[in-house]
Short mmCIF file of C-alpha atoms and ligand atoms in Angstrom, two decimals:
data_model
loop_
_atom_site.label_atom_id
_atom_site.label_comp_id
_atom_site.label_asym_id
_atom_site.label_seq_id
_atom_site.Cartn_x
_atom_site.Cartn_y
_atom_site.Cartn_z
CA MET U 201 69.46 98.38 120.16
CA LYS U 202 69.53 102.14 119.96
CA PHE U 203 70.53 102.60 116.35
CA GLN U 204 69.25 99.44 114.70
CA PRO U 205 68.39 100.27 111.07
CA LYS U 206 65.34 98.73 109.38
CA ALA U 207 67.66 96.26 107.65
CA SER U 208 71.33 95.86 106.77
CA HIS U 209 71.28 96.73 103.08
CA PHE U 210 69.57 99.27 100.85
CA ILE U 211 68.86 97.93 97.36
CA ASN U 212 66.56 99.12 94.61
CA GLY U 213 65.11 101.86 96.79
CA GLU U 214 64.35 99.62 99.77
CA TYR U 215 65.81 98.17 102.91
CA VAL U 216 66.72 94.50 102.42
CA GLU U 217 67.80 91.90 104.96
CA ASP U 218 69.42 88.49 104.74
CA THR U 219 70.31 87.15 108.17
CA ASN U 220 72.36 84.35 106.62
CA GLY U 221 75.20 86.85 106.27
CA ALA U 222 77.92 87.01 108.95
CA PRO U 223 76.89 89.32 111.81
CA ILE U 224 78.39 92.81 112.05
CA ASP U 225 78.11 94.34 115.51
CA VAL U 226 78.20 98.12 115.58
CA ILE U 227 79.94 99.32 118.72
CA TYR U 228 79.71 102.82 120.21
CA PRO U 229 83.39 103.59 120.81
CA ALA U 230 82.72 105.82 123.82
CA THR U 231 81.17 103.01 125.89
CA GLY U 232 81.85 99.72 124.11
CA GLU U 233 78.07 99.19 123.90
CA VAL U 234 76.60 97.32 120.89
CA ILE U 235 74.19 99.79 119.26
CA ALA U 236 73.15 97.76 116.20
CA ARG U 237 73.59 94.34 114.66
CA LEU U 238 73.80 94.05 110.89
CA HIS U 239 74.63 91.23 108.51
CA SER U 240 77.29 91.02 105.88
CA ALA U 241 75.93 90.65 102.35
CA THR U 242 75.52 87.10 101.08
CA PRO U 243 76.32 86.41 97.40
CA GLU U 244 72.55 86.66 96.73
CA ILE U 245 72.44 90.16 98.23
CA VAL U 246 75.50 91.25 96.23
CA ASN U 247 73.88 89.91 93.08
CA GLN U 248 70.62 91.71 93.85
CA ALA U 249 72.49 95.00 94.32
CA LEU U 250 74.43 94.58 91.09
CA ASN U 251 71.28 93.77 89.13
CA SER U 252 69.50 96.75 90.64
CA ALA U 253 72.34 99.17 89.83
CA LYS U 254 72.76 97.72 86.34
CA SER U 255 69.10 97.96 85.40
CA ALA U 256 68.68 101.49 86.79
CA GLN U 257 71.70 102.93 85.00
CA ALA U 258 70.49 103.52 81.43
CA GLU U 259 67.38 105.38 82.54
CA TRP U 260 69.29 107.51 85.04
CA ALA U 261 71.92 108.40 82.41
CA ALA U 262 69.16 109.29 79.95
CA MET U 263 67.73 111.94 82.28
CA SER U 264 69.00 115.44 81.62
CA GLY U 265 71.88 116.70 83.73
CA THR U 266 69.54 119.33 85.13
CA GLU U 267 67.16 116.65 86.39
CA ARG U 268 69.93 114.55 87.91
CA GLY U 269 71.46 117.64 89.48
CA ARG U 270 68.13 118.62 91.01
CA VAL U 271 67.92 115.26 92.80
CA LEU U 272 71.41 115.70 94.22
CA ARG U 273 70.77 119.28 95.32
CA ARG U 274 67.49 118.28 96.99
CA ALA U 275 69.39 115.52 98.81
CA ALA U 276 71.92 118.13 99.97
CA ASP U 277 69.10 120.25 101.40
CA ILE U 278 67.59 117.28 103.25
CA MET U 279 71.00 116.37 104.69
CA ARG U 280 71.48 119.89 105.98
CA GLU U 281 67.98 119.96 107.52
CA ARG U 282 68.77 116.69 109.33
CA ASN U 283 72.33 117.58 110.19
CA HIS U 284 71.83 117.23 113.93
CA ASP U 285 70.33 113.73 113.81
CA LEU U 286 72.82 112.58 111.20
CA SER U 287 75.66 113.93 113.32
CA VAL U 288 74.43 112.12 116.42
CA LEU U 289 74.34 108.91 114.37
CA GLU U 290 77.82 109.56 112.98
CA THR U 291 79.12 110.16 116.49
CA HIS U 292 77.73 106.79 117.59
CA ASP U 293 79.13 105.04 114.52
CA THR U 294 82.64 106.54 114.79
CA GLY U 295 83.05 107.94 118.31
CA LYS U 296 84.03 111.32 116.86
CA PRO U 297 82.86 114.24 119.03
CA LEU U 298 79.57 115.87 118.10
CA GLN U 299 81.49 119.14 118.00
CA GLU U 300 83.21 117.69 114.90
CA THR U 301 80.44 115.67 113.29
CA LEU U 302 78.11 118.69 113.33
CA VAL U 303 80.47 120.56 111.00
CA ALA U 304 82.54 117.97 109.12
CA ASP U 305 80.44 114.96 108.13
CA ALA U 306 76.85 115.35 106.88
CA THR U 307 77.70 118.97 106.03
CA SER U 308 80.68 117.89 103.95
CA GLY U 309 78.53 115.20 102.30
CA ALA U 310 75.89 117.85 101.54
CA ASP U 311 78.57 120.09 100.02
CA ALA U 312 79.52 117.30 97.61
CA LEU U 313 75.89 116.64 96.66
CA GLU U 314 75.31 120.34 96.09
CA TYR U 315 78.54 120.90 94.16
CA PHE U 316 78.18 117.92 91.81
CA GLY U 317 74.43 118.54 91.59
CA GLY U 318 75.33 122.01 90.31
CA LEU U 319 77.82 120.64 87.79
CA ALA U 320 75.57 117.89 86.41
CA ALA U 321 73.86 120.10 83.83
CA SER U 322 77.14 121.42 82.44
CA LEU U 323 78.82 118.09 81.69
CA THR U 324 79.33 118.20 77.95
CA GLY U 325 81.73 117.17 75.25
CA GLU U 326 83.29 119.55 72.75
CA HIS U 327 83.33 120.44 69.09
CA ILE U 328 86.72 120.16 67.39
CA PRO U 329 86.94 121.73 63.91
CA LEU U 330 89.26 120.01 61.38
CA GLY U 331 90.50 120.78 57.85
CA GLY U 332 88.13 120.72 54.87
CA GLY U 333 85.03 121.18 56.96
CA ASP U 334 85.39 117.87 58.79
CA PHE U 335 84.93 117.98 62.53
CA VAL U 336 84.95 115.87 65.65
CA TYR U 337 82.57 116.09 68.51
CA THR U 338 82.99 114.33 71.80
CA ILE U 339 80.30 112.89 74.03
CA ARG U 340 80.87 112.64 77.76
CA GLU U 341 79.41 109.30 78.80
CA ALA U 342 78.81 107.64 82.13
CA LEU U 343 80.96 104.60 82.91
CA GLY U 344 78.09 102.41 84.13
CA VAL U 345 77.88 100.74 87.53
CA CYS U 346 80.41 102.17 89.99
CA VAL U 347 81.46 100.56 93.25
CA GLY U 348 82.43 102.73 96.23
CA ILE U 349 84.27 101.14 99.15
CA GLY U 350 84.71 103.19 102.31
CA ALA U 351 87.02 103.53 105.30
CA TRP U 352 85.63 104.06 108.80
CA ASN U 353 86.85 107.54 109.65
CA TYR U 354 84.44 109.69 107.58
CA PRO U 355 81.58 107.33 106.63
CA THR U 356 78.98 109.91 105.51
CA GLN U 357 81.53 112.06 103.75
CA ILE U 358 83.04 109.13 101.85
CA ALA U 359 79.60 107.82 100.83
CA CYS U 360 78.82 111.26 99.34
CA TRP U 361 82.26 112.13 97.93
CA LYS U 362 82.00 108.98 95.82
CA GLY U 363 78.26 108.93 95.21
CA ALA U 364 77.74 112.57 94.21
CA PRO U 365 80.16 112.76 91.24
CA ALA U 366 79.24 109.22 90.16
CA LEU U 367 75.53 110.04 90.06
CA ALA U 368 76.06 113.49 88.52
CA CYS U 369 77.71 111.79 85.52
CA GLY U 370 74.83 109.32 85.06
CA ASN U 371 76.39 106.29 86.74
CA THR U 372 74.71 104.21 89.39
CA MET U 373 76.50 103.16 92.56
CA ILE U 374 76.86 100.31 94.98
CA PHE U 375 78.51 101.58 98.13
CA LYS U 376 80.05 99.23 100.68
CA PRO U 377 80.77 101.05 103.91
CA SER U 378 83.48 99.91 106.28
CA GLU U 379 82.26 97.06 108.48
CA THR U 380 83.32 99.20 111.47
CA THR U 381 80.94 102.08 110.64
CA PRO U 382 78.06 100.75 108.52
CA LEU U 383 75.17 102.97 109.65
CA SER U 384 75.33 106.39 108.04
CA ALA U 385 75.64 105.32 104.38
CA LEU U 386 72.15 103.80 104.75
CA LYS U 387 70.88 107.28 105.62
CA VAL U 388 72.55 108.72 102.52
CA ALA U 389 70.74 106.12 100.39
CA GLU U 390 67.40 106.87 102.09
CA ILE U 391 67.83 110.61 101.57
CA LEU U 392 68.68 110.22 97.89
CA VAL U 393 65.48 108.24 97.32
CA GLU U 394 63.50 110.84 99.24
CA ALA U 395 65.07 113.50 97.02
CA GLY U 396 63.79 111.71 93.93
CA ALA U 397 66.60 109.34 92.91
CA PRO U 398 65.04 106.46 90.96
CA LYS U 399 65.23 103.01 92.55
CA GLY U 400 68.58 101.30 92.15
CA VAL U 401 70.60 104.46 91.51
CA TYR U 402 72.37 104.37 94.88
CA ASN U 403 72.58 101.06 96.74
CA VAL U 404 74.33 100.12 99.96
CA VAL U 405 75.56 96.65 100.82
CA GLN U 406 77.29 95.82 104.07
CA GLY U 407 80.18 93.49 104.54
CA TYR U 408 83.78 92.72 105.27
CA GLY U 409 86.62 92.74 102.75
CA ASP U 410 85.31 89.66 100.94
CA VAL U 411 82.11 91.49 99.98
CA GLY U 412 84.20 94.39 98.65
CA ALA U 413 86.35 91.94 96.70
CA SER U 414 83.33 90.23 95.13
CA LEU U 415 82.02 93.60 93.93
CA VAL U 416 85.38 94.61 92.45
CA THR U 417 85.68 91.51 90.29
CA ASP U 418 82.09 91.41 89.02
CA PRO U 419 81.88 91.98 85.25
CA ARG U 420 78.85 94.28 85.67
CA VAL U 421 81.08 96.83 87.41
CA ALA U 422 82.88 99.52 85.38
CA LYS U 423 84.67 101.48 88.09
CA VAL U 424 85.89 101.10 91.65
CA SER U 425 86.62 103.95 94.02
CA LEU U 426 88.28 102.89 97.27
CA THR U 427 89.13 104.83 100.39
CA GLY U 428 91.31 102.65 102.57
CA SER U 429 94.81 101.55 103.42
CA VAL U 430 97.68 100.96 100.99
CA PRO U 431 97.63 97.13 101.40
CA THR U 432 93.90 97.04 100.53
CA GLY U 433 94.51 99.50 97.69
CA ARG U 434 97.11 97.21 96.18
CA LYS U 435 94.69 94.27 96.19
CA VAL U 436 91.73 96.24 94.85
CA TYR U 437 93.76 97.98 92.13
CA ALA U 438 95.21 94.64 90.98
CA ALA U 439 91.78 92.96 90.95
CA ALA U 440 90.26 95.86 88.98
CA ALA U 441 93.16 95.84 86.52
CA ALA U 442 92.34 92.28 85.42
CA ASP U 443 89.25 93.62 83.63
CA MET U 444 90.73 97.08 82.89
CA LYS U 445 88.23 98.74 85.23
CA HIS U 446 88.59 102.42 86.09
CA VAL U 447 89.87 103.10 89.60
CA THR U 448 90.21 105.88 92.13
CA MET U 449 92.42 105.04 95.10
CA GLU U 450 92.35 107.25 98.20
CA LEU U 451 94.87 105.58 100.46
CA GLY U 452 97.04 106.20 103.49
CA GLY U 453 99.80 108.66 104.23
CA LYS U 454 102.64 109.74 106.48
CA SER U 455 102.59 113.36 105.55
CA PRO U 456 105.20 115.97 106.45
CA MET U 457 104.43 119.34 108.02
CA ILE U 458 107.43 121.71 108.02
CA VAL U 459 107.66 124.59 110.49
CA PHE U 460 110.38 127.15 109.77
CA ASP U 461 111.73 129.38 112.52
CA ASP U 462 110.09 132.48 111.00
CA ALA U 463 106.60 130.90 111.20
CA ASP U 464 103.81 132.27 113.34
CA ILE U 465 104.20 129.79 116.19
CA GLU U 466 100.57 129.94 117.33
CA ASN U 467 99.36 129.14 113.82
CA ALA U 468 101.93 126.38 113.39
CA VAL U 469 100.88 124.80 116.69
CA SER U 470 97.22 125.09 115.63
CA GLY U 471 98.06 123.41 112.31
CA ALA U 472 99.93 120.63 114.08
CA ILE U 473 97.01 120.08 116.48
CA LEU U 474 94.43 119.99 113.67
CA GLY U 475 96.72 117.87 111.51
CA ASN U 476 97.35 115.26 114.20
CA PHE U 477 94.52 115.17 116.71
CA TYR U 478 91.28 116.06 114.90
CA SER U 479 89.11 112.91 114.84
CA SER U 480 91.56 111.47 117.40
CA GLY U 481 94.22 111.38 114.69
CA GLN U 482 92.20 109.13 112.37
CA VAL U 483 92.60 111.27 109.26
CA CYS U 484 94.44 110.02 106.18
CA SER U 485 96.07 113.33 105.28
CA ASN U 486 97.42 114.04 108.77
CA GLY U 487 100.80 115.74 108.97
CA THR U 488 102.24 113.22 111.39
CA ARG U 489 105.89 114.04 110.72
CA VAL U 490 106.24 117.55 112.07
CA PHE U 491 109.66 118.93 111.09
CA VAL U 492 110.50 121.89 113.33
CA GLN U 493 113.54 124.08 112.66
CA LYS U 494 115.99 123.77 115.55
CA GLY U 495 115.86 127.42 116.69
CA ILE U 496 112.19 127.22 117.70
CA LYS U 497 111.94 123.56 118.66
CA GLU U 498 111.66 123.92 122.46
CA GLN U 499 109.33 126.90 122.18
CA PHE U 500 107.12 124.94 119.76
CA LEU U 501 107.03 121.87 122.03
CA ALA U 502 106.28 123.93 125.13
CA ARG U 503 103.38 125.77 123.51
CA LEU U 504 102.05 122.52 121.99
CA SER U 505 102.02 120.81 125.40
CA GLN U 506 100.34 123.81 127.03
CA ARG U 507 97.59 123.80 124.44
CA LEU U 508 97.12 120.02 124.49
CA ALA U 509 96.55 120.24 128.24
CA THR U 510 93.39 122.26 127.47
CA ALA U 511 91.88 119.56 125.19
CA LYS U 512 88.51 118.40 126.50
CA ILE U 513 88.53 114.62 126.38
CA GLY U 514 85.32 112.80 127.21
CA ASP U 515 81.74 112.05 126.21
CA PRO U 516 81.58 112.74 122.46
CA LEU U 517 77.92 113.74 122.74
CA ASP U 518 78.89 116.66 124.98
CA GLU U 519 79.41 119.53 122.55
CA GLU U 520 82.19 120.95 124.74
CA VAL U 521 84.28 117.81 124.18
CA ASN U 522 86.83 118.12 121.38
CA PHE U 523 88.77 114.86 121.66
CA GLY U 524 86.87 111.57 121.58
CA PRO U 525 87.67 107.86 121.64
CA MET U 526 89.32 105.84 118.89
CA VAL U 527 86.93 104.10 116.49
CA SER U 528 87.61 100.62 117.90
CA LYS U 529 89.58 98.73 120.50
CA ASN U 530 91.67 97.29 117.71
CA GLN U 531 92.62 100.72 116.32
CA MET U 532 93.41 101.96 119.83
CA ASN U 533 95.68 98.97 120.43
CA ILE U 534 97.46 99.56 117.13
CA ALA U 535 98.19 103.17 118.12
CA LEU U 536 99.27 102.16 121.65
CA GLY U 537 101.58 99.57 120.08
CA TYR U 538 103.26 102.31 118.04
CA ILE U 539 103.73 104.37 121.21
CA GLU U 540 105.63 101.43 122.75
CA LYS U 541 107.76 101.19 119.59
CA GLY U 542 108.49 104.92 119.73
CA LYS U 543 109.70 104.62 123.33
CA ALA U 544 111.73 101.48 122.61
CA GLU U 545 113.44 103.09 119.60
CA GLY U 546 114.53 106.10 121.66
CA ALA U 547 112.03 108.86 120.85
CA ARG U 548 111.35 111.31 123.72
CA LEU U 549 107.74 111.19 124.92
CA VAL U 550 106.77 114.78 125.65
CA TYR U 551 103.00 114.47 125.99
CA GLY U 552 100.41 111.75 126.64
CA GLY U 553 101.25 108.18 125.71
CA GLU U 554 98.66 106.39 127.82
CA ARG U 555 95.35 104.65 127.43
CA ILE U 556 92.57 106.31 129.43
CA ASP U 557 90.81 103.84 131.76
CA GLY U 558 87.18 102.90 131.16
CA ASP U 559 84.98 100.95 128.78
CA GLY U 560 85.50 103.37 125.90
CA PHE U 561 88.47 103.26 123.54
CA TYR U 562 90.13 106.40 124.81
CA MET U 563 93.80 107.28 124.67
CA GLN U 564 95.70 110.49 125.23
CA PRO U 565 96.87 112.77 122.44
CA THR U 566 100.55 111.88 122.23
CA VAL U 567 103.66 113.77 121.12
CA PHE U 568 107.14 112.39 120.61
CA ALA U 569 110.16 114.69 120.13
CA ASP U 570 113.70 113.87 118.96
CA VAL U 571 112.22 111.49 116.43
CA THR U 572 114.62 110.43 113.68
CA ASP U 573 113.78 109.49 110.10
CA ASP U 574 114.47 105.79 110.53
CA MET U 575 112.17 105.22 113.53
CA THR U 576 109.06 103.14 112.93
CA ILE U 577 106.79 105.95 114.19
CA ALA U 578 108.28 108.23 111.51
CA ARG U 579 107.89 105.72 108.68
CA GLU U 580 104.56 103.92 109.13
CA GLU U 581 101.04 105.28 109.12
CA ILE U 582 99.71 105.00 112.69
CA PHE U 583 96.18 106.35 112.12
CA GLY U 584 95.88 107.48 115.70
CA PRO U 585 96.74 110.54 117.82
CA VAL U 586 100.52 110.17 117.75
CA MET U 587 102.62 113.11 116.53
CA SER U 588 106.31 112.78 115.73
CA VAL U 589 108.39 115.95 115.99
CA LEU U 590 111.67 115.87 114.07
CA ASP U 591 114.37 118.58 114.07
CA PHE U 592 116.00 120.14 111.03
CA ASP U 593 118.56 122.80 110.15
CA THR U 594 118.22 123.78 106.49
CA GLU U 595 115.59 124.03 103.78
CA GLU U 596 117.49 121.71 101.45
CA GLU U 597 117.85 119.06 104.14
CA VAL U 598 114.21 119.15 105.21
CA MET U 599 112.93 118.99 101.64
CA ALA U 600 114.78 115.75 100.99
CA ARG U 601 113.71 114.24 104.31
CA ALA U 602 110.06 115.27 103.87
CA ASN U 603 109.90 113.44 100.54
CA ASP U 604 111.75 110.36 101.75
CA THR U 605 108.62 108.22 102.13
CA GLU U 606 106.63 105.84 99.97
CA PHE U 607 103.51 107.93 100.65
CA GLY U 608 102.49 111.20 98.98
CA LEU U 609 99.05 112.16 100.20
CA ALA U 610 99.53 115.61 101.76
CA ALA U 611 102.25 118.02 102.90
CA GLY U 612 102.33 121.41 104.59
CA VAL U 613 104.68 124.29 105.32
CA PHE U 614 104.51 127.09 107.88
CA THR U 615 106.67 130.13 107.13
CA LYS U 616 106.25 133.87 106.64
CA ASP U 617 108.67 133.81 103.68
CA VAL U 618 106.37 133.70 100.64
CA MET U 619 109.09 132.72 98.17
CA ARG U 620 110.23 129.87 100.36
CA ALA U 621 106.67 128.66 100.88
CA HIS U 622 106.12 128.30 97.12
CA ARG U 623 109.58 126.78 96.60
CA ILE U 624 108.85 124.15 99.25
CA VAL U 625 105.42 123.33 97.86
CA ALA U 626 106.89 122.99 94.35
CA GLY U 627 109.30 120.42 95.76
CA PHE U 628 106.76 118.39 97.73
CA GLU U 629 105.97 114.95 96.30
CA ALA U 630 102.35 115.04 97.47
CA GLY U 631 98.91 115.47 95.97
CA THR U 632 97.45 117.94 98.46
CA CYS U 633 99.64 120.73 99.87
CA TYR U 634 99.11 123.47 102.42
CA ILE U 635 100.78 126.81 103.07
CA ASN U 636 100.25 128.17 106.59
CA THR U 637 97.29 125.92 107.29
CA TYR U 638 96.57 122.20 107.31
CA ASN U 639 93.94 119.55 106.47
CA LEU U 640 91.24 121.62 104.84
CA ALA U 641 89.43 119.75 102.07
CA PRO U 642 86.74 121.90 100.43
CA VAL U 643 84.73 120.19 97.70
CA GLU U 644 85.83 122.84 95.17
CA ALA U 645 89.47 121.67 95.34
CA PRO U 646 90.95 118.39 94.08
CA PHE U 647 91.88 115.98 96.88
CA GLY U 648 94.07 112.90 96.58
CA GLY U 649 97.52 111.43 96.74
CA SER U 650 100.70 110.78 94.79
CA LYS U 651 103.05 107.80 95.03
CA MET U 652 101.59 104.96 97.17
CA SER U 653 98.87 107.26 98.54
CA GLY U 654 96.62 106.97 95.56
CA VAL U 655 95.46 107.27 92.01
CA GLY U 656 92.99 109.87 90.74
CA ARG U 657 91.41 112.75 92.58
CA GLU U 658 88.17 113.27 94.46
CA ASN U 659 86.17 116.51 94.56
CA SER U 660 86.42 119.48 92.18
CA LYS U 661 85.78 119.33 88.44
CA LEU U 662 88.56 116.73 88.17
CA ALA U 663 86.37 114.07 89.82
CA ILE U 664 84.12 114.24 86.75
CA ASN U 665 86.95 112.83 84.62
CA HIS U 666 87.20 109.87 86.95
CA PHE U 667 83.50 109.03 86.67
CA SER U 668 82.97 109.52 82.94
CA GLU U 669 84.71 108.89 79.65
CA MET U 670 84.78 110.57 76.27
CA LYS U 671 83.44 109.13 73.09
CA THR U 672 85.02 110.67 69.98
CA VAL U 673 82.85 111.05 66.89
CA TYR U 674 84.62 111.93 63.63
CA VAL U 675 82.26 113.52 61.10
CA SER U 676 83.31 113.73 57.47
CA MET U 677 81.89 116.48 55.25
CA ASN U 678 83.85 115.16 52.24
CA ASP U 679 84.08 112.11 50.04
CA VAL U 680 86.05 109.17 51.37
CA GLU U 681 89.41 108.81 49.61
CA ALA U 682 90.60 105.19 49.41
CA PRO U 683 93.93 104.20 47.77
CA TYR U 684 92.36 101.58 45.47
P1 NAD Y 73 91.05 99.19 105.09
O1 NAD Y 73 91.98 99.22 103.94
O2 NAD Y 73 91.23 98.17 106.12
O3 NAD Y 73 89.54 99.02 104.58
C1 NAD Y 73 88.95 99.92 103.68
C2 NAD Y 73 87.73 99.27 103.04
O4 NAD Y 73 88.15 98.24 102.15
C3 NAD Y 73 86.78 98.60 104.03
O5 NAD Y 73 85.45 98.87 103.63
C4 NAD Y 73 87.10 97.12 103.89
O6 NAD Y 73 86.03 96.27 104.20
C5 NAD Y 73 87.42 97.05 102.40
N1 NAD Y 73 88.26 95.93 101.99
C6 NAD Y 73 89.19 95.27 102.71
N2 NAD Y 73 89.79 94.31 101.95
C7 NAD Y 73 89.23 94.37 100.73
C8 NAD Y 73 89.42 93.66 99.49
N3 NAD Y 73 90.32 92.71 99.38
N4 NAD Y 73 88.67 94.02 98.42
C9 NAD Y 73 87.76 95.02 98.50
N5 NAD Y 73 87.53 95.71 99.64
C10 NAD Y 73 88.25 95.40 100.74
O7 NAD Y 73 91.09 100.66 105.69
P2 NAD Y 73 90.41 101.20 107.04
O8 NAD Y 73 91.16 100.63 108.18
O9 NAD Y 73 88.94 101.04 106.96
O10 NAD Y 73 90.71 102.76 106.92
C11 NAD Y 73 91.91 103.35 107.29
C12 NAD Y 73 92.78 103.59 106.08
O11 NAD Y 73 92.07 104.38 105.12
C13 NAD Y 73 94.03 104.38 106.42
O12 NAD Y 73 95.14 103.84 105.74
C14 NAD Y 73 93.71 105.76 105.90
O13 NAD Y 73 94.83 106.54 105.59
C15 NAD Y 73 92.88 105.47 104.70
N6 NAD Y 73 92.05 106.63 104.34
C16 NAD Y 73 92.36 107.33 103.21
C17 NAD Y 73 91.62 108.45 102.87
C18 NAD Y 73 91.93 109.26 101.64
O14 NAD Y 73 91.08 110.01 101.20
N7 NAD Y 73 93.11 109.16 101.06
C19 NAD Y 73 90.55 108.85 103.67
C20 NAD Y 73 90.26 108.11 104.82
C21 NAD Y 73 91.02 106.99 105.14
#
């Protein structure tokens, strides 16, 4: 098997195996070939990982922020040096084209390690002067053992977006990758050890949902950060709430992208392409409800179809290819099922709509026009390359329709009218908004969702608040006055 790791799990600085766990076959989505066989963690493995993270935590937190930061920044450098190999692995794990993985996966993970490595030394509390010479100081403390649970679309990135801020704050982590894409998180763990992370600081255990669930409910765990769907988020949030654990929830979306008739059409089409078809549409923040003002609708659709016809669909290892297979047969079938629903409910198929023959899980980028707000394809997250184009007349109307969803992950607007752009963004019920662009997520900026799309934020200085807590220390410089 081409990409068989040394063992399934990475605990206490080493690869660990337990073949009693249920098998996890890793399938290369471009060919359907099994490239590795791993095993889901048994309760013994989960226990070993928890013990390892628990016993490493105090020592890691006691190191200076500068020392912890140095480890993370070294890991970032190693990831960048190995970007090509890591990208080839990520392409095999996910099916995403190498053209994408070379610039959006290990590099994005390295950005997070570098950014939070840089912040680690500056994580402090504050001094708060009070009357009569009394004062308070606050101490920023690590939470303890953090659990990260990942989705399958950006495995390396998710492993680092959770691990880097957690470790910067002095926590240790157990990361459970998605069972669909288990390989690259092991590389992140290896690299962190190579960069000097003490044993047990970053552990990886494989498994299905039950392994995730057993981590969430363990009393040794202080915090859970999940990237996944809303139904899983509901379960994980509820389980964590029983013990008042901290949570970050990065969940699904059905985000609106609004194109006004004064927009630069080429840019709007580019935004719609990036926001619907990058990673074959398997991006949580995708702007899958594209509201186009009636005056430019046909022009927009014509240009979109012309440009989609130039997409290079094929072998994801060919760097010319920019549209790869879906991550799994199951995910492809889900997306194809939505296409059937779109047709049955009366949407007009203007591009694609078909599976592409072969062993790989390929389907065409697909565009529906004349979609109405009540259609299933306009309401539910598809997580595949299916764009819905909806018409609108006025700003007021489109604002209300854009927000009429349980989700609130992202939202975008294309217009040359600056005042309108800011007005629209102020009205969006979404955590991450875009003006005249779409789907960028630099580590310097907070990323996350409102409403059912999530709780908390990843990236930026805000992530620090989600991986640490403040201890308040009141210091009296006076005698204690008691009433009797
Ligand atoms: P999923 O919800 O099926 O699984 C996510 C992870 O949760 C997996 O590792 C899975 O094993 C684990 N899991 C499942 N049940 C669990 C339980 N009861 N307790 C603990 N863990 C459990 O999601 P997916 O299909 O892997 O990923 C796609 C979803 O992720 C989409 O909805 C997408 O929008 C979302 N997503 C969100 C973001 C974001 O940043 N907001 C990013 C990427 C993906």
